[in-house]
Amino acid sequence: MKEKISVILGAIIGIMVFFGVVFYINAIQKVELYDLILIIIPIILVLGVIFLLRDKIKNIKAGLPSDDERAKKLQWKAGTYTYFATIWIAVGIMWYNIFAENSSLNELNTKQVIAAIVLLSAVCFFILNFYFMRKGDVQ
């Protein structure tokens, strides 16, 4: 029962994010690169959630637990690599802002920096999780 509730909650959160993106698209006046990024990355995240939920639903229908030990270890490995990637994403954004203040590029404000770190980290986790699930080894 706990597994079904987690799948349902994941689906509800995915739907809420999708509708949030739709409302954001309707609210913006002028579409800029920053707006496109704030549209594309959450859509990628929703697709990642759909992929993970699809596997869990398949396991539940087969009468298996939604996450076995291998899947948990692969998620832990993806989480560890994502942690390291997040540090480098933050450093890269800092370097970009240092470079941007000395050139004609626009600096990122605090909201943009936080959005970039959170969204890129989530995308990194889904990509690594997908890769490790396909690759299959835990070591």
GROMACS .gro file of C-alpha atoms in nm:
model
  139
    1MET     CA    1   0.000   0.000   0.000
    2LYS     CA    2   0.288   0.236   0.084
    3GLU     CA    3   0.432   0.180  -0.262
    4LYS     CA    4   0.103   0.268  -0.432
    5ILE     CA    5   0.078   0.587  -0.229
    6SER     CA    6   0.432   0.688  -0.330
    7VAL     CA    7   0.345   0.632  -0.697
    8ILE     CA    8   0.024   0.834  -0.665
    9LEU     CA    9   0.204   1.119  -0.485
   10GLY     CA   10   0.478   1.118  -0.750
   11ALA     CA   11   0.216   1.140  -1.024
   12ILE     CA   12   0.038   1.426  -0.846
   13ILE     CA   13   0.364   1.618  -0.805
   14GLY     CA   14   0.449   1.561  -1.173
   15ILE     CA   15   0.107   1.691  -1.277
   16MET     CA   16   0.144   1.995  -1.049
   17VAL     CA   17   0.484   2.079  -1.199
   18PHE     CA   18   0.340   2.041  -1.550
   19PHE     CA   19   0.053   2.279  -1.472
   20GLY     CA   20   0.298   2.518  -1.304
   21VAL     CA   21   0.495   2.530  -1.628
   22VAL     CA   22   0.171   2.591  -1.823
   23PHE     CA   23   0.076   2.878  -1.590
   24TYR     CA   24   0.429   3.019  -1.620
   25ILE     CA   25   0.407   3.011  -1.999
   26ASN     CA   26   0.075   3.199  -1.985
   27ALA     CA   27   0.213   3.459  -1.741
   28ILE     CA   28   0.528   3.563  -1.926
   29GLN     CA   29   0.505   3.864  -2.153
   30LYS     CA   30   0.829   3.840  -2.346
   31VAL     CA   31   1.008   3.506  -2.392
   32GLU     CA   32   1.381   3.523  -2.325
   33LEU     CA   33   1.649   3.254  -2.298
   34TYR     CA   34   1.605   3.241  -1.919
   35ASP     CA   35   1.232   3.178  -1.967
   36LEU     CA   36   1.299   2.898  -2.215
   37ILE     CA   37   1.533   2.732  -1.968
   38LEU     CA   38   1.270   2.760  -1.693
   39ILE     CA   39   1.025   2.588  -1.929
   40ILE     CA   40   1.245   2.315  -2.078
   41ILE     CA   41   1.419   2.191  -1.762
   42PRO     CA   42   1.098   2.124  -1.561
   43ILE     CA   43   0.954   1.942  -1.862
   44ILE     CA   44   1.265   1.721  -1.865
   45LEU     CA   45   1.218   1.663  -1.491
   46VAL     CA   46   0.854   1.560  -1.541
   47LEU     CA   47   0.963   1.316  -1.811
   48GLY     CA   48   1.221   1.174  -1.567
   49VAL     CA   49   0.953   1.131  -1.301
   50ILE     CA   50   0.730   0.957  -1.554
   51PHE     CA   51   1.016   0.719  -1.637
   52LEU     CA   52   1.075   0.635  -1.270
   53LEU     CA   53   0.703   0.594  -1.199
   54ARG     CA   54   0.663   0.368  -1.501
   55ASP     CA   55   0.919   0.126  -1.359
   56LYS     CA   56   0.757   0.134  -1.015
   57ILE     CA   57   0.409   0.072  -1.160
   58LYS     CA   58   0.544  -0.221  -1.362
   59ASN     CA   59   0.693  -0.376  -1.050
   60ILE     CA   60   0.378  -0.321  -0.842
   61LYS     CA   61   0.159  -0.482  -1.110
   62ALA     CA   62   0.393  -0.782  -1.117
   63GLY     CA   63   0.358  -0.817  -0.741
   64LEU     CA   64   0.717  -0.715  -0.673
   65PRO     CA   65   0.839  -0.439  -0.441
   66SER     CA   66   0.861  -0.104  -0.619
   67ASP     CA   67   1.232  -0.068  -0.534
   68ASP     CA   68   1.466  -0.360  -0.490
   69GLU     CA   69   1.811  -0.343  -0.332
   70ARG     CA   70   1.985  -0.300  -0.666
   71ALA     CA   71   1.763  -0.006  -0.763
   72LYS     CA   72   1.823   0.158  -0.425
   73LYS     CA   73   2.199   0.119  -0.457
   74LEU     CA   74   2.189   0.263  -0.808
   75GLN     CA   75   1.985   0.561  -0.683
   76TRP     CA   76   2.236   0.614  -0.401
   77LYS     CA   77   2.518   0.605  -0.655
   78ALA     CA   78   2.335   0.854  -0.878
   79GLY     CA   79   2.273   1.074  -0.573
   80THR     CA   80   2.641   1.067  -0.477
   81TYR     CA   81   2.753   1.164  -0.827
   82THR     CA   82   2.484   1.432  -0.838
   83TYR     CA   83   2.619   1.579  -0.515
   84PHE     CA   84   2.963   1.618  -0.673
   85ALA     CA   85   2.809   1.754  -0.994
   86THR     CA   86   2.609   2.010  -0.793
   87ILE     CA   87   2.927   2.144  -0.637
   88TRP     CA   88   3.076   2.189  -0.985
   89ILE     CA   89   2.755   2.344  -1.118
   90ALA     CA   90   2.770   2.603  -0.838
   91VAL     CA   91   3.139   2.669  -0.907
   92GLY     CA   92   3.067   2.702  -1.280
   93ILE     CA   93   2.790   2.953  -1.216
   94MET     CA   94   3.024   3.151  -0.989
   95TRP     CA   95   3.289   3.153  -1.263
   96TYR     CA   96   3.027   3.259  -1.517
   97ASN     CA   97   2.923   3.555  -1.300
   98ILE     CA   98   3.287   3.658  -1.250
   99PHE     CA   99   3.342   3.639  -1.625
  100ALA     CA  100   3.013   3.817  -1.699
  101GLU     CA  101   3.089   4.117  -1.479
  102ASN     CA  102   3.412   4.175  -1.675
  103SER     CA  103   3.247   4.136  -2.016
  104SER     CA  104   2.926   4.236  -2.189
  105LEU     CA  105   2.731   3.928  -2.071
  106ASN     CA  106   2.445   3.957  -1.824
  107GLU     CA  107   2.515   3.839  -1.471
  108LEU     CA  108   2.276   3.593  -1.312
  109ASN     CA  109   2.074   3.724  -1.018
  110THR     CA  110   2.012   3.522  -0.703
  111LYS     CA  111   1.683   3.375  -0.824
  112GLN     CA  112   1.844   3.257  -1.147
  113VAL     CA  113   2.143   3.107  -0.966
  114ILE     CA  114   1.924   2.911  -0.724
  115ALA     CA  115   1.695   2.794  -1.006
  116ALA     CA  116   1.993   2.684  -1.214
  117ILE     CA  117   2.155   2.492  -0.930
  118VAL     CA  118   1.835   2.315  -0.823
  119LEU     CA  119   1.705   2.234  -1.170
  120LEU     CA  120   2.039   2.128  -1.318
  121SER     CA  121   2.106   1.908  -1.015
  122ALA     CA  122   1.769   1.737  -1.061
  123VAL     CA  123   1.834   1.685  -1.431
  124CYS     CA  124   2.177   1.546  -1.345
  125PHE     CA  125   2.021   1.299  -1.099
  126PHE     CA  126   1.766   1.174  -1.352
  127ILE     CA  127   2.028   1.135  -1.625
  128LEU     CA  128   2.266   0.947  -1.393
  129ASN     CA  129   1.985   0.733  -1.254
  130PHE     CA  130   1.872   0.645  -1.605
  131TYR     CA  131   2.231   0.566  -1.708
  132PHE     CA  132   2.302   0.347  -1.405
  133MET     CA  133   1.970   0.162  -1.439
  134ARG     CA  134   2.055   0.082  -1.802
  135LYS     CA  135   2.419  -0.001  -1.727
  136GLY     CA  136   2.318  -0.221  -1.436
  137ASP     CA  137   2.631  -0.260  -1.223
  138VAL     CA  138   2.646  -0.126  -0.872
  139GLN     CA  139   3.023  -0.110  -0.815
   0.00000   0.00000   0.00000
